[in-house]
PDB file of C-alpha atoms in Angstrom:
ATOM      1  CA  UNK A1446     141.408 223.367 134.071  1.00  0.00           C
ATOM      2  CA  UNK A1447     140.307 226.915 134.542  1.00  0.00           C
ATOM      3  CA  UNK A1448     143.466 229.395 135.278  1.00  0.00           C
ATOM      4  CA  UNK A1449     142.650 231.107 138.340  1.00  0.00           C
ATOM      5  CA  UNK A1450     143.640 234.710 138.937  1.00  0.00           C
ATOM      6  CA  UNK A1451     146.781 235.828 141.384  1.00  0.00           C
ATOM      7  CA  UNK A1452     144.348 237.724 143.787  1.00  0.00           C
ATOM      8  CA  UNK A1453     142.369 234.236 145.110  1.00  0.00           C
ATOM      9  CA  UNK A1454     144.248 231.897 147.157  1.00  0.00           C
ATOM     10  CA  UNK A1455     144.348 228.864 146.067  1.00  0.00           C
ATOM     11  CA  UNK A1456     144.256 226.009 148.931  1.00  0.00           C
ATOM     12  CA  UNK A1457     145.968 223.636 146.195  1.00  0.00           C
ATOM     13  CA  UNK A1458     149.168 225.427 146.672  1.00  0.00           C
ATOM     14  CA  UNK A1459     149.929 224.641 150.417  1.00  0.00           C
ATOM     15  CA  UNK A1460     151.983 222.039 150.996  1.00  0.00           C
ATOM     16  CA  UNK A1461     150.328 221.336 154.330  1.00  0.00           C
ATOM     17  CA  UNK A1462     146.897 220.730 152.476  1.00  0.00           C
ATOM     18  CA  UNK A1463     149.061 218.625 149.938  1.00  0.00           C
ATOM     19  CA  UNK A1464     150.491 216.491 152.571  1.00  0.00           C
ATOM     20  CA  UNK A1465     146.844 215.901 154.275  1.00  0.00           C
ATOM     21  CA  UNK A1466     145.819 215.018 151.066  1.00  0.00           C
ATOM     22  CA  UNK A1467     148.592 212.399 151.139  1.00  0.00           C
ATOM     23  CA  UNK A1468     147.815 211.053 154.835  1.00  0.00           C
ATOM     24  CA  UNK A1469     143.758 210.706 153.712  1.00  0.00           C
ATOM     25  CA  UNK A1470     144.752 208.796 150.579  1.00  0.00           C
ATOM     26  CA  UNK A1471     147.240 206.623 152.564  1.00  0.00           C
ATOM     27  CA  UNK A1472     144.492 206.195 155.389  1.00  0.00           C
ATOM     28  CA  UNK A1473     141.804 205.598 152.902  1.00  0.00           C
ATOM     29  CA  UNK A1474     144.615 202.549 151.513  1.00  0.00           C
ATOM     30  CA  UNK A1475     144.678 200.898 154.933  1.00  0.00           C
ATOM     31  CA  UNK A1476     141.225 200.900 156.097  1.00  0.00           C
ATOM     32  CA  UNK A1477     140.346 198.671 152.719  1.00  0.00           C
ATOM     33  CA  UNK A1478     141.814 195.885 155.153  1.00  0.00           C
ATOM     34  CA  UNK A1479     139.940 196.668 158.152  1.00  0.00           C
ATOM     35  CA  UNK A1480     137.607 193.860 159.352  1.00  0.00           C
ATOM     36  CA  UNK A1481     134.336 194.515 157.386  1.00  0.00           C
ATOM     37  CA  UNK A1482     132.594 194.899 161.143  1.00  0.00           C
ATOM     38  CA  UNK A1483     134.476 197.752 161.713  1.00  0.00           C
ATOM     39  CA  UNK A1484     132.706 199.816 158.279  1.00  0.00           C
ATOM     40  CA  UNK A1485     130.719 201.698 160.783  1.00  0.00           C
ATOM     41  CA  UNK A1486     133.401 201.855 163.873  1.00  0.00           C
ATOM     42  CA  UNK A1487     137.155 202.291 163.483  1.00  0.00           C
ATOM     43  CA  UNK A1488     137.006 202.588 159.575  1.00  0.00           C
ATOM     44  CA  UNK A1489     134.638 205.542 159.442  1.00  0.00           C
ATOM     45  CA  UNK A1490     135.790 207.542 162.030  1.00  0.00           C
ATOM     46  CA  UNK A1491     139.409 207.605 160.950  1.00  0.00           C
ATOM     47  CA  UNK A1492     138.305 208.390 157.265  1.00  0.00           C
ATOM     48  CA  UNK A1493     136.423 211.150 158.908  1.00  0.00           C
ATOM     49  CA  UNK A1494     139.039 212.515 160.911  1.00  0.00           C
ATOM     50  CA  UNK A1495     141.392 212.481 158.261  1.00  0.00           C
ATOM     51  CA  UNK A1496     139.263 213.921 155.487  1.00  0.00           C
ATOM     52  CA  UNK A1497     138.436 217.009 157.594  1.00  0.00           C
ATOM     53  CA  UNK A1498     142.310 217.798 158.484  1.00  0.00           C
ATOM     54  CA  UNK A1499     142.622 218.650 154.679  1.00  0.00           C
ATOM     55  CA  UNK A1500     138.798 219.957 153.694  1.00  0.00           C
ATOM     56  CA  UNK A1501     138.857 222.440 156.849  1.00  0.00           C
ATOM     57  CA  UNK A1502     142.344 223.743 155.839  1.00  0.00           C
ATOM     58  CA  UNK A1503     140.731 224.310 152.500  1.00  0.00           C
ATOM     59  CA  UNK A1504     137.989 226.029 153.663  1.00  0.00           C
ATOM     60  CA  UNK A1505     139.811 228.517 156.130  1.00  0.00           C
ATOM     61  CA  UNK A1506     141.727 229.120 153.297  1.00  0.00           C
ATOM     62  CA  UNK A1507     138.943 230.602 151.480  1.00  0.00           C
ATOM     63  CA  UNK A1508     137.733 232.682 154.464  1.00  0.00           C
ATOM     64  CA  UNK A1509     138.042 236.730 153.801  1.00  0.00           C
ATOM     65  CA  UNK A1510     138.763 237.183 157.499  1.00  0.00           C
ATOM     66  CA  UNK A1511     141.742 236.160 159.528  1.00  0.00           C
ATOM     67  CA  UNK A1512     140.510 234.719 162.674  1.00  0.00           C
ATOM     68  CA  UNK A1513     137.751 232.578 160.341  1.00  0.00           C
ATOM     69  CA  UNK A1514     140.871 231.208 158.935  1.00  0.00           C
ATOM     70  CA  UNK A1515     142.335 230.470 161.785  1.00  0.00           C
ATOM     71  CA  UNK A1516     139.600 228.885 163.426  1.00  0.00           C
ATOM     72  CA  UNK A1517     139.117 226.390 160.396  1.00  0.00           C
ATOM     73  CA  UNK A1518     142.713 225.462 160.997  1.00  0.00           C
ATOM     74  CA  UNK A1519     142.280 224.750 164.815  1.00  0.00           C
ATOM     75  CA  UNK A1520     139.768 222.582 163.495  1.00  0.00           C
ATOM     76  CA  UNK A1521     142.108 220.585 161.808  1.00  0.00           C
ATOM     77  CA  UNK A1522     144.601 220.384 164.589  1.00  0.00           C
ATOM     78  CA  UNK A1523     141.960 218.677 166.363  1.00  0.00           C
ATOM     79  CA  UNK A1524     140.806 216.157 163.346  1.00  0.00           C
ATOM     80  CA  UNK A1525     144.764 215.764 162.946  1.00  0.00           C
ATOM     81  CA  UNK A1526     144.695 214.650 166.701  1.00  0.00           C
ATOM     82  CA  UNK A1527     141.694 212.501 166.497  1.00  0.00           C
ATOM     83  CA  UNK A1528     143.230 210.849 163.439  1.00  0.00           C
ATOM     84  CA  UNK A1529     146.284 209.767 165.858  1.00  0.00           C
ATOM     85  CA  UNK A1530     144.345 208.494 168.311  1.00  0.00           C
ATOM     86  CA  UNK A1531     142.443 206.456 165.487  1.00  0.00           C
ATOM     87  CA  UNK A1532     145.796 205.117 164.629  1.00  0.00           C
ATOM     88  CA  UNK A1533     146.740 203.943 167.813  1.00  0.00           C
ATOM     89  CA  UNK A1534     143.200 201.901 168.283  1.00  0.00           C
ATOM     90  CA  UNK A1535     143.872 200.051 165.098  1.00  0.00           C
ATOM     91  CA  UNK A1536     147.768 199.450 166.006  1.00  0.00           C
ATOM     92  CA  UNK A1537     146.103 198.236 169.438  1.00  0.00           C
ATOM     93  CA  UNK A1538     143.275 195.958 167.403  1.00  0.00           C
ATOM     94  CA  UNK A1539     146.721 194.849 165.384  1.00  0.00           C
ATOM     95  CA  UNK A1540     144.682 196.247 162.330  1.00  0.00           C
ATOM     96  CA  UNK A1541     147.758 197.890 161.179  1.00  0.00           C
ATOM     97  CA  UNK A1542     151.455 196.858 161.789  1.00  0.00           C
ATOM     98  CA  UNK A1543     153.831 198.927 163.782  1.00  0.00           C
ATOM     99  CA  UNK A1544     155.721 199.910 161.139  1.00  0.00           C
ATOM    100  CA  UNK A1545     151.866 201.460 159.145  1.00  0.00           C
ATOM    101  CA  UNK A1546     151.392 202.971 162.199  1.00  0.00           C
ATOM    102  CA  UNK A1547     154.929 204.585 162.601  1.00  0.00           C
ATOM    103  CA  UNK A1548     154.886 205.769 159.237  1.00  0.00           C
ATOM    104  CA  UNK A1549     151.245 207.167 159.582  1.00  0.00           C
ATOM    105  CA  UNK A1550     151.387 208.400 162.752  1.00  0.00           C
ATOM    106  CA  UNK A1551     155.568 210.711 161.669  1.00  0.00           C
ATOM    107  CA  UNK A1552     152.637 212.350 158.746  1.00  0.00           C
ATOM    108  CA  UNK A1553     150.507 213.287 161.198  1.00  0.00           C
ATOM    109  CA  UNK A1554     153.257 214.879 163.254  1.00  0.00           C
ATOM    110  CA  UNK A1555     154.606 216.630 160.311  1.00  0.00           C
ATOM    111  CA  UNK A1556     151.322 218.188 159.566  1.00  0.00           C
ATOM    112  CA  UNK A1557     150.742 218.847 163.378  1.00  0.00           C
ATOM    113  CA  UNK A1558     153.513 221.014 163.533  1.00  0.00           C
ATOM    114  CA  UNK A1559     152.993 222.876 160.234  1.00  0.00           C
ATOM    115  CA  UNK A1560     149.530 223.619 160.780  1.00  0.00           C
ATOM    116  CA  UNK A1561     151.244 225.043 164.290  1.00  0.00           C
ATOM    117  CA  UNK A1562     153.591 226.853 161.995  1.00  0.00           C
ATOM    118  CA  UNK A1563     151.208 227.904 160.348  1.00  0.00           C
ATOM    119  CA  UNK A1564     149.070 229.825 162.552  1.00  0.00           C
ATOM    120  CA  UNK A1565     152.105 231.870 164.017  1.00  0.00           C
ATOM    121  CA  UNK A1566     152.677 232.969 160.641  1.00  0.00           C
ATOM    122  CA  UNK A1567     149.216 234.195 160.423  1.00  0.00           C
ATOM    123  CA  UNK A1568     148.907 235.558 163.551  1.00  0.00           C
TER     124      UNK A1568
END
């Protein structure tokens, strides 16, 4: 792999992308069990919403200006949002246990409140 230099930020390094990361990989895990009617429904829209929590902090992270970067993260804080509400229509459908959805649903809380972190920091 290419060494990058010091001066570009590298979206790799935050440990809120690397813990979005986590919650799509985990998401992506769960959905293999959804009912195979649900490809187009429940199953894509979570993937979705999950996907874009990490890939817009990645790309506000590569904006030049502040408030671009800002704005991809607000972004995120609503796909992390969306992705909970995914979660509790397939605890609901009893697609997922309690116990997934506990788990799944304390990651997207954590990452909730450090994109919120993270904004005050930039701001």
């Amino acid at each position: 792999m290419a060494q990058m230099t010091s001066n570009i930020k590298d979206f790799q390094t935050l440990i809120v992308w690397q813990k979005a990361r986590k919650l799509t990989i985990d998401i992506y895990k769960i959905t293999n069990d959804f009912p195979s009617h649900e490809q187009y429904g429940i199953t894509s829209q979570i993937r979705r919403s999950s996907t874009s929590v990490g890939a817009n902090i990645a790309e506000g992270n590569g904006q030049l200006f502040l408030n671009k970067q800002i704005q991809f993260l607000n972004i995120s804080l609503g796909s992390i949002a969306e992705t909970r509400h995914w979660l509790i229509t397939a605890k609901d459908l009893q697609y997922i246990t309690a116990e997934t959805y506990s788990h799944l649903d304390d990651q997207c809380v954590e990452i909730t409140k450090m994109l919120f972190g993270f904004v005050k920091n930039l701001r």
